[in-house]
PDB file of C-alpha atoms in Angstrom:
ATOM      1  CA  UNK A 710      10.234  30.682-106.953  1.00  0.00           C
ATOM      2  CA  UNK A 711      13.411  28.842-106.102  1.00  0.00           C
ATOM      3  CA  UNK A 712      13.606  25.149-105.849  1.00  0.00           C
ATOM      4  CA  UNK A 713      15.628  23.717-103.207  1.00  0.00           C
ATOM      5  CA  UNK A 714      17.762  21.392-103.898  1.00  0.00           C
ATOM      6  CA  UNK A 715      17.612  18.748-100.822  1.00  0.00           C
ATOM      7  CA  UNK A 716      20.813  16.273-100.534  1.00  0.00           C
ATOM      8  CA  UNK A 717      18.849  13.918 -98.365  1.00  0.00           C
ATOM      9  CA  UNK A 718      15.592  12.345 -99.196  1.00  0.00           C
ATOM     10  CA  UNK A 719      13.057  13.131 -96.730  1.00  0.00           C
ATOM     11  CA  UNK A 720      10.157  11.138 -95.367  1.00  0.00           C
ATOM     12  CA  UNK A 721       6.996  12.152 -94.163  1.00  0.00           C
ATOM     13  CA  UNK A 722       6.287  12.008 -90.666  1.00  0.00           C
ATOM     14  CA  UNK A 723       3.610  12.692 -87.842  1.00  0.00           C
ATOM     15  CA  UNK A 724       4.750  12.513 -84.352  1.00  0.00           C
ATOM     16  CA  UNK A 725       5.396  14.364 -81.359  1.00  0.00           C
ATOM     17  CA  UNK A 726       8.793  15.795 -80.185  1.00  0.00           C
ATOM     18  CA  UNK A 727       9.928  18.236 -77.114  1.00  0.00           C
ATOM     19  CA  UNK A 728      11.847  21.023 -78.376  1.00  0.00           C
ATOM     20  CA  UNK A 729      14.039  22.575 -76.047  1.00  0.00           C
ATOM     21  CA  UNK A 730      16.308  25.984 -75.801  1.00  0.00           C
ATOM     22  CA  UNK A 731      18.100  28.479 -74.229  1.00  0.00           C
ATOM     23  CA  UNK A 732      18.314  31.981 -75.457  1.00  0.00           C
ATOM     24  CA  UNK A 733      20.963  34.553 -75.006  1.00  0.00           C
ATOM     25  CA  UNK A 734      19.769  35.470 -71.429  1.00  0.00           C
ATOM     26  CA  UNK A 735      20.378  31.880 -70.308  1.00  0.00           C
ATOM     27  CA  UNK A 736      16.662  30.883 -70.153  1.00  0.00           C
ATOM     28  CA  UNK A 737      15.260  27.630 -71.415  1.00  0.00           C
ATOM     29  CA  UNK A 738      11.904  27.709 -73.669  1.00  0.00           C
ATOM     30  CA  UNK A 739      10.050  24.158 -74.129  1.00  0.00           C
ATOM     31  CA  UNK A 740       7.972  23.778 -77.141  1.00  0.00           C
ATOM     32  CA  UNK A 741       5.931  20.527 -78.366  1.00  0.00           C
ATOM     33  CA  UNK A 742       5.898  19.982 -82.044  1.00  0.00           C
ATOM     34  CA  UNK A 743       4.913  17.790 -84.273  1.00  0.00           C
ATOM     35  CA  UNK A 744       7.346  16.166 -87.101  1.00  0.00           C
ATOM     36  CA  UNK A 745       5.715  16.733 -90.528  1.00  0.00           C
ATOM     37  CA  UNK A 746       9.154  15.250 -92.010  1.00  0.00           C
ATOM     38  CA  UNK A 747      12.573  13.715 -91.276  1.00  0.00           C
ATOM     39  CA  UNK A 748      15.998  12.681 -93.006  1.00  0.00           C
ATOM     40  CA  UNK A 749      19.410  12.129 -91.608  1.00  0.00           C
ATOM     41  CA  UNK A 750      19.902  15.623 -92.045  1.00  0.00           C
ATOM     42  CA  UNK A 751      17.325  16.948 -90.649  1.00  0.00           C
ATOM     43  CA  UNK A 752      13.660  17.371 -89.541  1.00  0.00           C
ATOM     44  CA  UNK A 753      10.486  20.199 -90.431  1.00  0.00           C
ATOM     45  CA  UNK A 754       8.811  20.659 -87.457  1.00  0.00           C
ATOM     46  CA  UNK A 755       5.209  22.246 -87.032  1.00  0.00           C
ATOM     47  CA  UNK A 756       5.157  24.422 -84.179  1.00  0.00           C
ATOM     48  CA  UNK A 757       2.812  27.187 -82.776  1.00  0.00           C
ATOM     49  CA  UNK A 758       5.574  29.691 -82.099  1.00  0.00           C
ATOM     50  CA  UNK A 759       8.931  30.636 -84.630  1.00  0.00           C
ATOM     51  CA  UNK A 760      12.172  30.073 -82.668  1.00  0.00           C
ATOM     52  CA  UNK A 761      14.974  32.158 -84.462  1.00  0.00           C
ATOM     53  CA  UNK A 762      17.112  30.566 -87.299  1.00  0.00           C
ATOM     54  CA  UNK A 763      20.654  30.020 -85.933  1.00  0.00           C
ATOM     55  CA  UNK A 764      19.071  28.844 -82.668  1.00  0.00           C
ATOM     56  CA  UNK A 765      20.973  25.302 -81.281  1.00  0.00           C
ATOM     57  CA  UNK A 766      18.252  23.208 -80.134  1.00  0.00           C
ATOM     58  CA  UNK A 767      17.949  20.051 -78.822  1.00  0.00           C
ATOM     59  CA  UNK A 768      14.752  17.730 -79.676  1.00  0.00           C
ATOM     60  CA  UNK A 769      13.849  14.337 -77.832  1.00  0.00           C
ATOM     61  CA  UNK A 770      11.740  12.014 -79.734  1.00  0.00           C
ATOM     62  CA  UNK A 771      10.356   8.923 -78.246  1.00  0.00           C
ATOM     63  CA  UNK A 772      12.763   6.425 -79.892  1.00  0.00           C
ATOM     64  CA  UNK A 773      16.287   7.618 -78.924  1.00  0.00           C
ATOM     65  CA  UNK A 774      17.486   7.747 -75.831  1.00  0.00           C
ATOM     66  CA  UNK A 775      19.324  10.794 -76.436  1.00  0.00           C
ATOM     67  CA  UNK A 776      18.807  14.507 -77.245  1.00  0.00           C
ATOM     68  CA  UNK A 777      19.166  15.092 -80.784  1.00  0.00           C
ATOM     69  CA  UNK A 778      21.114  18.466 -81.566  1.00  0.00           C
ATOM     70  CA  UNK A 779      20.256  20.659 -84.225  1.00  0.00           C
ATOM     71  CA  UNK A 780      20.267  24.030 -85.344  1.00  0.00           C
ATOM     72  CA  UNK A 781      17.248  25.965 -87.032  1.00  0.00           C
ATOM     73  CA  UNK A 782      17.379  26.610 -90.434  1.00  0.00           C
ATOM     74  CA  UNK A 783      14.029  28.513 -91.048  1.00  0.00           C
ATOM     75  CA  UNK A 784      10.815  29.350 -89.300  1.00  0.00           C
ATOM     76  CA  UNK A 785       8.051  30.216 -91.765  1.00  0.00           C
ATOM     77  CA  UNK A 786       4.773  30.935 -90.666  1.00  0.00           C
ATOM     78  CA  UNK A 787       1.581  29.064 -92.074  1.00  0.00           C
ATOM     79  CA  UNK A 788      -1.950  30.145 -91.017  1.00  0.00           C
ATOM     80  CA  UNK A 789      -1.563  29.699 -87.366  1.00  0.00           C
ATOM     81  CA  UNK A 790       1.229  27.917 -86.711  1.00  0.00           C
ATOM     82  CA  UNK A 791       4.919  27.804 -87.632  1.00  0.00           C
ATOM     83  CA  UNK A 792       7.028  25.587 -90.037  1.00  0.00           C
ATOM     84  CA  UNK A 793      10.504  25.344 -88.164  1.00  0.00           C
ATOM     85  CA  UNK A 794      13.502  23.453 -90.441  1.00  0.00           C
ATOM     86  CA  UNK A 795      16.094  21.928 -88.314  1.00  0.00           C
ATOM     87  CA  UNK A 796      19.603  20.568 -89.779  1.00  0.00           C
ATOM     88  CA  UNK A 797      21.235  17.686 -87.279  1.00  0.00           C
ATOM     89  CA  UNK A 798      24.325  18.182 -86.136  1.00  0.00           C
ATOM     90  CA  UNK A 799      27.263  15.614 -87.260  1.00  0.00           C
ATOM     91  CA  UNK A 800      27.067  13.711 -83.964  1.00  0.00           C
ATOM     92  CA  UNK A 801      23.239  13.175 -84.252  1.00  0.00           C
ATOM     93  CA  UNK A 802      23.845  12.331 -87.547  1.00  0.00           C
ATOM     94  CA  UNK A 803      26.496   9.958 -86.523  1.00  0.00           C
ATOM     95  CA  UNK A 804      24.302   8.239 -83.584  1.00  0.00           C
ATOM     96  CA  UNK A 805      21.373   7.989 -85.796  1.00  0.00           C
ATOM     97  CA  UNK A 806      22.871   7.268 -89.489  1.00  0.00           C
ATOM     98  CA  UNK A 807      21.066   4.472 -91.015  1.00  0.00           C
ATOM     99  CA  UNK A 808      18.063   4.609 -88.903  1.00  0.00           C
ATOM    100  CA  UNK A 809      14.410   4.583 -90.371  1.00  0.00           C
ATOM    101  CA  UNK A 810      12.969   7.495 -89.366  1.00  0.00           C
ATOM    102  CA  UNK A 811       9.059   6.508 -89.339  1.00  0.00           C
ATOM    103  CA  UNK A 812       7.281   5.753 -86.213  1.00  0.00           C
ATOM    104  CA  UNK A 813       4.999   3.058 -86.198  1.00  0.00           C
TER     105      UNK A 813
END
């Protein structure tokens, strides 16, 4: 087995997110996730569907006003449902650097 080796330290989350994208034929898929952890680089979403890694997507979560762009990394499936990675890209990480992740 490999072991990663993560440049950002990552902290567990649980909340919801709308995850958003459109696919080579120009239409838009919606999906509803559920953060299982976050970092300023990026977030592991559980999802009940894989979305294709190199897909841009776009995620809002309840405290930020804005969209927060990403692009998938991996989509691994577990029992029924789907671990999708994300990595930000450098303007989200910009707009959110320094901001504590967990929802209260």
């Amino acid at each position: 087995m490999t072991r990663t080796q993560r440049q950002c330290y990552r902290e567990p989350a649980d909340f919801p997110a709308t995850l958003y994208w459109e696919d080579a034929s120009g239409k838009v898929s919606t999906l509803r996730p559920r953060a299982l952890d976050i970092s300023e680089a990026g977030m592991c979403l559980e999802c009940p569907q894989p979305i294709a890694p190199g897909m841009r997507v776009h995620l809002e979560v309840a405290r930020y006003a804005f969209p927060l762009e990403a692009v998938v990394c991996y989509s691994l499936a577990r029992d029924t449902v789907f671990r999708i990675g994300v990595e930000f890209s450098e303007s989200t990480r910009r707009r959110t650097h320094g901001a504590r992740w967990m929802v209260s």
